[in-house]
Coordinates of C-alpha atoms in Angstrom, one line a residue:
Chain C
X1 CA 0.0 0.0 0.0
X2 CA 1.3 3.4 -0.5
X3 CA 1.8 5.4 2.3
X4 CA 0.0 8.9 2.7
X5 CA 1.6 11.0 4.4
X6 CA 0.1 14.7 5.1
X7 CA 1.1 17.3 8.0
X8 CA -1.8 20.3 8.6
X9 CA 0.4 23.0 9.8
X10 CA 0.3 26.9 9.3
X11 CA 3.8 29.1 8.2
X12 CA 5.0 29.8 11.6
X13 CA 3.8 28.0 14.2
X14 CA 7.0 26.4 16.5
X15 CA 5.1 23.1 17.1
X16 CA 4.3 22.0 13.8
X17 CA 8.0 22.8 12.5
X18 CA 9.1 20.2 14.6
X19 CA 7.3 17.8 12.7
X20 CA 8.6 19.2 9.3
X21 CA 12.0 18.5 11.0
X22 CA 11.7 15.1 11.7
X23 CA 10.5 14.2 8.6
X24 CA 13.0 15.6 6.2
X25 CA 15.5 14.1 8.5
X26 CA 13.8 10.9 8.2
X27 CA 13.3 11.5 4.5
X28 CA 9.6 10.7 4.2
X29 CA 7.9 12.3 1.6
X30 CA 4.2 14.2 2.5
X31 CA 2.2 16.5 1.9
X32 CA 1.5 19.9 3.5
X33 CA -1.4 21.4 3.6
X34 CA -1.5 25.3 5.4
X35 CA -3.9 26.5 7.6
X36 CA -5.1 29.5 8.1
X37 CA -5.7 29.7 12.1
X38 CA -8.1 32.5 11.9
X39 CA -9.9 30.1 9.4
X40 CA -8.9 26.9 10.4
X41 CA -10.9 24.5 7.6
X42 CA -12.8 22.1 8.5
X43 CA -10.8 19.2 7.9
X44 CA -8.8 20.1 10.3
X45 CA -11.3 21.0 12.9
X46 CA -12.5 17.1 11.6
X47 CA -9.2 15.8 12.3
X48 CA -8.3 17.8 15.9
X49 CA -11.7 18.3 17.4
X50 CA -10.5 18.8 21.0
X51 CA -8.0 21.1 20.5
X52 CA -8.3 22.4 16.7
X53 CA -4.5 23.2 16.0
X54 CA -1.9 22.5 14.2
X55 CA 0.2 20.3 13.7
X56 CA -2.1 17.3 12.8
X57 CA -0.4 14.4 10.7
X58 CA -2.7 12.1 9.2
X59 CA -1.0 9.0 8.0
X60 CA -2.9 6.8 5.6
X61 CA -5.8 8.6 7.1
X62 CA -5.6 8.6 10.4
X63 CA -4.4 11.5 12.5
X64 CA -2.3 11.9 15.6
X65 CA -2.1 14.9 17.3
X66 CA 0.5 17.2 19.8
X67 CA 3.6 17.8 18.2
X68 CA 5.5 15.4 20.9
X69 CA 3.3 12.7 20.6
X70 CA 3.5 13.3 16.3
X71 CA 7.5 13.0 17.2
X72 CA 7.0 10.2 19.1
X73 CA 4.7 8.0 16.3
X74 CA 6.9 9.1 13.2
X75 CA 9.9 7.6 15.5
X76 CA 8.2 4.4 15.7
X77 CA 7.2 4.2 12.4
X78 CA 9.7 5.0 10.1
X79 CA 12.7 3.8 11.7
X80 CA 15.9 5.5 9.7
X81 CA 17.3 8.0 11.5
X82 CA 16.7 7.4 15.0
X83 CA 15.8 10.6 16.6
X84 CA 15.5 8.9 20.3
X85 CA 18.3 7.3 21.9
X86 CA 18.0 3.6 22.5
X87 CA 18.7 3.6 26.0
X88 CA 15.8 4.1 28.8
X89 CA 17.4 6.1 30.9
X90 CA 18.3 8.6 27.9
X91 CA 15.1 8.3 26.8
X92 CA 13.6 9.5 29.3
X93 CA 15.5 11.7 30.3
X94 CA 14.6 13.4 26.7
X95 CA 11.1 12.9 27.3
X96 CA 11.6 14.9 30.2
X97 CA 13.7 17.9 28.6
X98 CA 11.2 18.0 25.8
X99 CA 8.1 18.4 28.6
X100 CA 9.7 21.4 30.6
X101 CA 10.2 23.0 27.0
X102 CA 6.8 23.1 26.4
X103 CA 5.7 23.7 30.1
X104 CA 8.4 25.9 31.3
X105 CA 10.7 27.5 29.3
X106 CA 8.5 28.3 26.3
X107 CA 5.5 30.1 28.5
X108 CA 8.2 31.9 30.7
X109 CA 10.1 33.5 27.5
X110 CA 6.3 34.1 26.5
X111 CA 5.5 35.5 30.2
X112 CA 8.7 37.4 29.3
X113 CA 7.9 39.0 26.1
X114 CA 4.4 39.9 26.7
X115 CA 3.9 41.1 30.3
X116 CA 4.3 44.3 31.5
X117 CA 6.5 45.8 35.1
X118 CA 7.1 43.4 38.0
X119 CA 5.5 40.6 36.4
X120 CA 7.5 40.8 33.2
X121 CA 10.7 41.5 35.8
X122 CA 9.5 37.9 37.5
X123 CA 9.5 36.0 34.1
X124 CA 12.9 37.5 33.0
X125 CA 14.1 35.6 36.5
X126 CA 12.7 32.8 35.2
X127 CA 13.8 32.6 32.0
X128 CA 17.2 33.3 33.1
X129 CA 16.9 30.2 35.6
X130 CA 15.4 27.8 33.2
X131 CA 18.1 28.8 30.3
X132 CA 20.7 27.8 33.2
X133 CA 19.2 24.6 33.1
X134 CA 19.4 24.3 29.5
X135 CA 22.8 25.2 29.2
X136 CA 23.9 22.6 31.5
X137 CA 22.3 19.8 29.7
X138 CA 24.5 21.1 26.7
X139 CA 27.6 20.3 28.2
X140 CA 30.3 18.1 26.7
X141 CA 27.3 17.8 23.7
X142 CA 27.5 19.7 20.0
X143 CA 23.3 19.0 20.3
X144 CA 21.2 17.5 22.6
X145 CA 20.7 14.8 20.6
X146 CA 24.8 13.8 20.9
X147 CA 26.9 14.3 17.7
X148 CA 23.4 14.5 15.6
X149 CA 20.7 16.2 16.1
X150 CA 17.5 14.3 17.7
X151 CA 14.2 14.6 19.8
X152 CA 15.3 16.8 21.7
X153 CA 16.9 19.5 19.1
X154 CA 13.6 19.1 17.8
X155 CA 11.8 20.2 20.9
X156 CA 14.5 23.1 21.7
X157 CA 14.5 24.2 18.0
X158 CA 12.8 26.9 17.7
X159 CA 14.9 29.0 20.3
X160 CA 17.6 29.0 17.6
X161 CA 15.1 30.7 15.3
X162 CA 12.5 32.8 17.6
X163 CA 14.4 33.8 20.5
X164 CA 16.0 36.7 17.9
X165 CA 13.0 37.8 16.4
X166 CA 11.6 38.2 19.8
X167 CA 14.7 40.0 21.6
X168 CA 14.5 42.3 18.2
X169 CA 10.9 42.8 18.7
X170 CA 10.9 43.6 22.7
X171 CA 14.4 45.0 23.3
X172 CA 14.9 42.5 25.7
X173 CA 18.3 40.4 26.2
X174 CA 17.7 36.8 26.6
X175 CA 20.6 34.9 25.5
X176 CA 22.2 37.9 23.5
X177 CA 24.1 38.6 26.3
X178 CA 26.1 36.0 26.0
X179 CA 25.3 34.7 29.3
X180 CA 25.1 31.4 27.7
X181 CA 27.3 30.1 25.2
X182 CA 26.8 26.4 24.5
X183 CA 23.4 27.3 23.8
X184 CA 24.3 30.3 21.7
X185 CA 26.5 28.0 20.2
X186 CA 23.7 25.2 19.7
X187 CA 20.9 27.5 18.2
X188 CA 23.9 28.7 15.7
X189 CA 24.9 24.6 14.9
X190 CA 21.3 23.6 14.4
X191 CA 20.2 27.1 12.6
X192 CA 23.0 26.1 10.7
X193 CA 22.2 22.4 9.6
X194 CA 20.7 22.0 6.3
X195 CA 17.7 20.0 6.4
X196 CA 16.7 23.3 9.3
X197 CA 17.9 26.1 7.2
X198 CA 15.2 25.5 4.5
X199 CA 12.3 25.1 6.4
X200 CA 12.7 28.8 8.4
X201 CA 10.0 30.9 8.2
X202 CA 10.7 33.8 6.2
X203 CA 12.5 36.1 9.4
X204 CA 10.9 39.4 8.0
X205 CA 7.4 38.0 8.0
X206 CA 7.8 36.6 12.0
X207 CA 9.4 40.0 13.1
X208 CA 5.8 41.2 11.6
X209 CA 4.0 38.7 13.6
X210 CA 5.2 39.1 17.0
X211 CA 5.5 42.6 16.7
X212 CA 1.6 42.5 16.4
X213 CA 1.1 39.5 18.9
X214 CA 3.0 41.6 21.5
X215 CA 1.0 44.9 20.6
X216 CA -2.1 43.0 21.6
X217 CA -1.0 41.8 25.1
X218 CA 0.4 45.1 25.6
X219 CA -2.5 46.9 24.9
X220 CA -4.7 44.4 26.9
X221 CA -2.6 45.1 30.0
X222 CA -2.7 48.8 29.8
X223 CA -3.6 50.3 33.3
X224 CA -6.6 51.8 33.2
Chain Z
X1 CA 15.3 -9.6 35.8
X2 CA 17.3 -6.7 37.6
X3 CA 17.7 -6.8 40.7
X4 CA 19.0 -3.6 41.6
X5 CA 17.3 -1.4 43.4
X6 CA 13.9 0.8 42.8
X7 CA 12.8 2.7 44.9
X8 CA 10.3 5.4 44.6
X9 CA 10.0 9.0 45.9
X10 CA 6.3 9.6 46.6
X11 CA 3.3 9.9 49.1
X12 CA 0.3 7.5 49.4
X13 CA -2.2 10.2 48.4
X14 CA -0.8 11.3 45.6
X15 CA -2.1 10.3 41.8
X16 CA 0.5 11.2 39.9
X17 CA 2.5 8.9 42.1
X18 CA -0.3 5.9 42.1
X19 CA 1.1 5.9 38.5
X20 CA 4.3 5.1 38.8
X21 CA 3.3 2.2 41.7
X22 CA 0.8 1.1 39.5
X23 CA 3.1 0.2 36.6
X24 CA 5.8 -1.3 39.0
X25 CA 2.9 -3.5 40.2
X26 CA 2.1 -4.7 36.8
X27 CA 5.5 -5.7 36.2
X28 CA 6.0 -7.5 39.7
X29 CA 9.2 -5.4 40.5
X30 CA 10.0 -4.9 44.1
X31 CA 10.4 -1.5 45.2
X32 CA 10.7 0.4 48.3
X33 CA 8.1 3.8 48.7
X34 CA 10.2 6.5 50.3
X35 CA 7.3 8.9 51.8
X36 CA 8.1 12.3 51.4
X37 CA 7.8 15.0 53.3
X38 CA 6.0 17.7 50.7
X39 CA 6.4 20.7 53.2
X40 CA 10.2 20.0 54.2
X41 CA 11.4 18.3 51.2
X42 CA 14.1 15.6 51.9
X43 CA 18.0 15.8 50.7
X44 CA 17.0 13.1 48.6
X45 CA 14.0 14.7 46.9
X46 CA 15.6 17.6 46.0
X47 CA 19.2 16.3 44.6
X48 CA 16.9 13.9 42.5
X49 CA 14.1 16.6 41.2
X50 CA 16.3 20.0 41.5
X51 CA 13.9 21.2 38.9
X52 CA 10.3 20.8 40.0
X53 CA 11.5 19.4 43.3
X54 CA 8.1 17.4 43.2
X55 CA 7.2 13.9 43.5
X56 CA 6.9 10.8 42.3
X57 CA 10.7 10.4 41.5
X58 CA 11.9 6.9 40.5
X59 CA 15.6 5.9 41.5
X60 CA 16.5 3.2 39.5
X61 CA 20.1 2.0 39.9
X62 CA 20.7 5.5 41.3
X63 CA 19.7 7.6 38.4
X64 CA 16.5 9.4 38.9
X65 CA 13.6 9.8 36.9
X66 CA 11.0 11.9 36.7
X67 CA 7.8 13.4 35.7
X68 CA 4.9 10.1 36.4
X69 CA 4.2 9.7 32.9
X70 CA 8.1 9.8 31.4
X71 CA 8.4 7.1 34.6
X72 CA 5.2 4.4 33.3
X73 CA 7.2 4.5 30.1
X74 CA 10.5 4.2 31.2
X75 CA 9.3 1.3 33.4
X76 CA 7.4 -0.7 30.2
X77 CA 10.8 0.0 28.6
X78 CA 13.1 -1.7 31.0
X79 CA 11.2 -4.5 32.3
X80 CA 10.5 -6.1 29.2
X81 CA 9.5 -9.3 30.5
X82 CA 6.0 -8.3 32.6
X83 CA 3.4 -7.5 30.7
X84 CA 3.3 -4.4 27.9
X85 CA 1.9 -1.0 29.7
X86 CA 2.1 0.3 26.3
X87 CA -0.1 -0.9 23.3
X88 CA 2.5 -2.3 20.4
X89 CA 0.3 -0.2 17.5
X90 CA 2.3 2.5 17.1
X91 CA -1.4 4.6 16.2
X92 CA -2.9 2.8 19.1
X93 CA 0.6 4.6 21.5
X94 CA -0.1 7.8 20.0
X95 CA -3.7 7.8 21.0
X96 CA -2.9 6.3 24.2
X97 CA -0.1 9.3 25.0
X98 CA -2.6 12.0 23.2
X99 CA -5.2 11.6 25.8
X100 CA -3.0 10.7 29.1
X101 CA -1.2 14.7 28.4
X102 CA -4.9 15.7 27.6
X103 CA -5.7 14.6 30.6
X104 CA -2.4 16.3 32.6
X105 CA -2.5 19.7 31.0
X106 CA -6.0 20.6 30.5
X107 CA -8.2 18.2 32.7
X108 CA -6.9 17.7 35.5
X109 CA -6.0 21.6 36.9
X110 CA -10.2 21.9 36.7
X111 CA -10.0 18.3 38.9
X112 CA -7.4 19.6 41.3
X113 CA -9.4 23.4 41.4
X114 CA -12.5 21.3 43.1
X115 CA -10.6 18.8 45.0
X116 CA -9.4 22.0 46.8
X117 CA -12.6 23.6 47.3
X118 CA -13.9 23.4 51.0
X119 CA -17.1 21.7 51.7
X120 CA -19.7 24.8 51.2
X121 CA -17.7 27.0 49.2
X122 CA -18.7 27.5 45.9
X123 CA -17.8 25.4 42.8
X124 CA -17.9 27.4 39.6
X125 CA -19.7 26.4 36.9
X126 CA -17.3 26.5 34.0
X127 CA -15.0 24.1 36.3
X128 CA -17.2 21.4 36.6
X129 CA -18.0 21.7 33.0
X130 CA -14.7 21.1 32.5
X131 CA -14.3 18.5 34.3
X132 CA -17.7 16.7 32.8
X133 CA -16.4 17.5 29.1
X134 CA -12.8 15.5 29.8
X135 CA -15.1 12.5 30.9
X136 CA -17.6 12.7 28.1
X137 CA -14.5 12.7 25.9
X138 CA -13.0 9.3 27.6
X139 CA -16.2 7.8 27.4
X140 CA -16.0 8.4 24.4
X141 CA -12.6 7.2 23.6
X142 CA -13.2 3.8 25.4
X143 CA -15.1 1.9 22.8
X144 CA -12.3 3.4 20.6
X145 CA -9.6 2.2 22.3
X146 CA -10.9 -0.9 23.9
X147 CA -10.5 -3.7 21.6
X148 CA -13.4 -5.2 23.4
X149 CA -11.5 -5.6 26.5
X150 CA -12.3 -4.1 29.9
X151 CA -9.7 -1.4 29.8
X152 CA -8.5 1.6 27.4
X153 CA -5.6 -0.9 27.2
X154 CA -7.9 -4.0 26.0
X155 CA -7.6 -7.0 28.2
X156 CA -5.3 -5.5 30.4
X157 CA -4.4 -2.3 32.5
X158 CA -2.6 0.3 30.0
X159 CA -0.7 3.8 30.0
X160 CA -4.1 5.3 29.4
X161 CA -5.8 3.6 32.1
X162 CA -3.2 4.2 34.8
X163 CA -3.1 7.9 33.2
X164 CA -6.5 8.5 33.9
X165 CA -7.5 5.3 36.7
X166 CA -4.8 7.3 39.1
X167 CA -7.8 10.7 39.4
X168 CA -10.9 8.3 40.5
X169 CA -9.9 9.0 44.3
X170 CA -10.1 12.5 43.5
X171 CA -13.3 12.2 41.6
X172 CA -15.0 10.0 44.5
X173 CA -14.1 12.7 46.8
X174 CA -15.1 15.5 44.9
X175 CA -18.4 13.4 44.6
X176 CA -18.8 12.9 48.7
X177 CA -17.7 16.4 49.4
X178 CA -19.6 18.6 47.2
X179 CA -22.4 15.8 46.5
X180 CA -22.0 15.8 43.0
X181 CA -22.3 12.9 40.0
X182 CA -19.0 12.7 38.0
X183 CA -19.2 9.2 37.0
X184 CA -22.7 8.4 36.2
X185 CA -24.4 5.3 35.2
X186 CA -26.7 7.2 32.3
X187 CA -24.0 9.6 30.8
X188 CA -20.8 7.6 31.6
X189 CA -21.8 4.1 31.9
X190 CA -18.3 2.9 30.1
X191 CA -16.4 5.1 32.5
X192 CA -18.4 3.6 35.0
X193 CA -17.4 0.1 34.7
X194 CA -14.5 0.6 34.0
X195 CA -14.0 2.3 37.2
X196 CA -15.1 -1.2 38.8
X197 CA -12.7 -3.1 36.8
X198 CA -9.8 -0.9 37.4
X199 CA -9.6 -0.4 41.1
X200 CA -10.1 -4.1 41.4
X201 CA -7.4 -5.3 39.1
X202 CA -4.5 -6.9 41.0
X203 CA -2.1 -4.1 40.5
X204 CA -4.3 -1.4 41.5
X205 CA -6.8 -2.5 44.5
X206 CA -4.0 -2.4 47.6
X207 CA -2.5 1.2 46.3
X208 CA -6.1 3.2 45.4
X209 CA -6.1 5.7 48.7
X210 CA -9.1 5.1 50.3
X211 CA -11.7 8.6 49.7
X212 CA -11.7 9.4 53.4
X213 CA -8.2 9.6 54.3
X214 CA -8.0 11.5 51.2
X215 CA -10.8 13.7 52.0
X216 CA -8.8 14.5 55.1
X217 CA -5.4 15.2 52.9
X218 CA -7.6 17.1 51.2
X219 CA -8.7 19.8 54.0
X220 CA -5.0 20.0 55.1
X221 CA -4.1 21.3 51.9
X222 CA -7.1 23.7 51.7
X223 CA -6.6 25.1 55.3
X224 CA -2.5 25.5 54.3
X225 CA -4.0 27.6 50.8
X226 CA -6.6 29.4 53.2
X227 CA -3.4 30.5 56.0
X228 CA -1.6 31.8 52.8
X229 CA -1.2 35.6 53.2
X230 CA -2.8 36.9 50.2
X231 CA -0.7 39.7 47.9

């Protein structure tokens, strides 16, 4: 049977890139299709009905949803490149990396970007502590994923694109500083890989985008 | 079979740490519970967790890991020889792992909001309606998932049953303390036996905290949020 492969995602969103990631690096062919998120189509609201968003990959016509759990089923599935390490222990520990990306670090650079006086100074804090954490896990490592990159490149990855666009949009200083250089080093190495370098979002178009998004939470927390 | 140690950072009321018992139990390893001390955390506790200092944490050969759903699977991954907490399909893992972080990021903060409502004080509205939506959706799910079996996992316990089997205390004592119906013959009746044939299932029946005591956790916890000084 031929396989069908198709990823629902839109042009920028973080999530969904991974996916785009993981399967150039496993060379598996598919089919985008782009969604609009302020008219998401109805296929997609078929195909994600609790959460409606992208990404959605529907393989031979059935979809799996959330970007790690995607990860996760193209890993077992297509079985070149091996993204996870084979070990338990690393495994998990991956699992785990990949889980306070999406719970901590992301919404703190968020908090970070978008709030306003002592709660934005309270996220900065944060961010700063959780990069710490980051940038220990680099050490003795070109990416997280060892000597290649893997799972859990995939789950940092888009610091090494958005975490610019954001410090250019906000003024802020987050790992410009050079506070943390195997990081700084990382998001250069993985920016800098091919199969990452093609699928960026056009930088000019995101600067655009955040610049709006941040607008709108500034402008929702104006005193009154 | 390994016989080095396990042992497992937790405390008997906690769910998230019923999990990782749970799936030990279903692969017969021995283990030793280490019950923590949540308001002065242990040495231990917070050398093994230095990032969410919380429990459950598994120590397995001395290496720590945590977060109770990265532990079920790195448990079904070492002890290969019990039986799989994991379905083999990789579709059937993916739906299994969708719902169990549905469950952990957007059901269960409405499910821990009531738990820690006093008796008399007001549940909203849109909380419970959250928490009645997640159900509706896994009783939905079940046939899905089911393979005409008794569990989410078919014939046997799964990661999506211990994901969500782990919250019934809760929801029983949400139902004694605020006399509500969560699980309901008429709108739920696959949650509903389920229910039954999950808390008697050998690996689960001697660890489920019984609603009382946890009732009584329960009121600890709300006095301790009450004392809080507000800012």
């Amino acid at each position: 049977m031929a396989e069908e492969v198709k990823l629902f995602r839109n042009w920028s969103s973080p999530f969904a890139l991974r996916i785009v990631w993981a399967l150039k690096l496993k060379g598996i062919e598919y089919e985008t299709i782009l969604e609009d998120l302020q008219n998401k189509s109805s296929l997609l609201l078929q195909y994600n009905p609790v959460h409606k968003k992208v990404p959605v990959l529907l393989h031979n016509g059935k979809p799996i949803l959330e970007s790690l759990v995607i990860l996760e089923y193209i890993e077992e599935t297509w079985k070149q490149h091996p993204l996870l390490p084979e070990d338990p222990f690393e495994k998990a520990t991956a699992r785990f990396w990949a889980r306070f990306n999406d719970e901590e670090l992301l919404p703190s650079i968020r908090d970070a970007s978008t709030k306003q006086g002592k709660e934005q100074e309270e996220a900065i804090v944060q961010v700063e502590e959780n990069l710490k954490y980051v940038e220990e896990k680099l050490k003795g490592n070109v990416f997280f994923g060892g000597e290649t990159i893997g799972y859990l490149d995939l789950a940092f990855g888009w610091l090494a694109n958005l975490v610019s666009v954001l410090e250019e949009v906000t003024g802020l200083s987050l790992t410009a500083s050079g506070k943390f250089p195997l990081l700084s080093a990382w998001m250069q190495n993985f920016s800098d890989a091919p199969v990452i370098k093609e699928c960026w979002p056009p930088r000019d178009k995101l600067i655009i985008k955040y610049q709006a998004m941040i607008e709108k939470y500034t402008a929702v927390a104006a005193p009154k | 079979m390994s016989t080095t140690e396990v042992k497992v950072l937790g405390s008997t009321g906690s769910p998230f740490v019923m999990r990782a018992v749970i799936a030990l139990n279903i692969k017969s390893v021995d283990y030793e519970l280490l019950e923590q001390n949540l308001v002065v955390k242990s040495e231990l506790l917070l050398k093994s967790n230095p990032i969410y200092k919380k429990i459950p944490v598994l120590i397995h050969a001395d290496k720590p890991i945590c977060e109770s759903l990265v532990i079920v699977q790195y448990i079904d991954e070492v002890w290969t020889c019990g039986p799989s907490i994991l379905p083999s399909d990789p579709y059937d893992r993916a739906i299994a792992r969708f719902w169990a972080a549905y469950l952990d990021d957007k059901w269960f903060p409405s499910v821990r909001v009531i738990v820690l409502t006093a008796e008399g004080d007001e549940v909203k509205k849109e909380t419970l309606q959250q928490v009645a939506t997640g159900l509706e959706l896994l009783e939905d799910a079940f046939p899905k998932c089911n393979k005409d079996g008794n569990f989410f996992g078919g014939e046997r316990i799964g990661y999506l049953d211990i994901a969500l089997g782990c919250f019934l205390p809760c929801l029983r004592v949400i139902e004694k303390v605020h006399n509500l119906k969560l699980l309901d013959e008429a709108k739920t009746p696959n949650l509903c036996k389920w229910a039954e044939s999950f808390c008697s299932d050998a690996a689960v029946k001697d660890v489920i905290p019984e609603t009382d005591k946890l009732i009584e956790f329960a009121k600890v916890l709300i006095a301790k949020i009450k004392a809080r000084p507000s800012n």
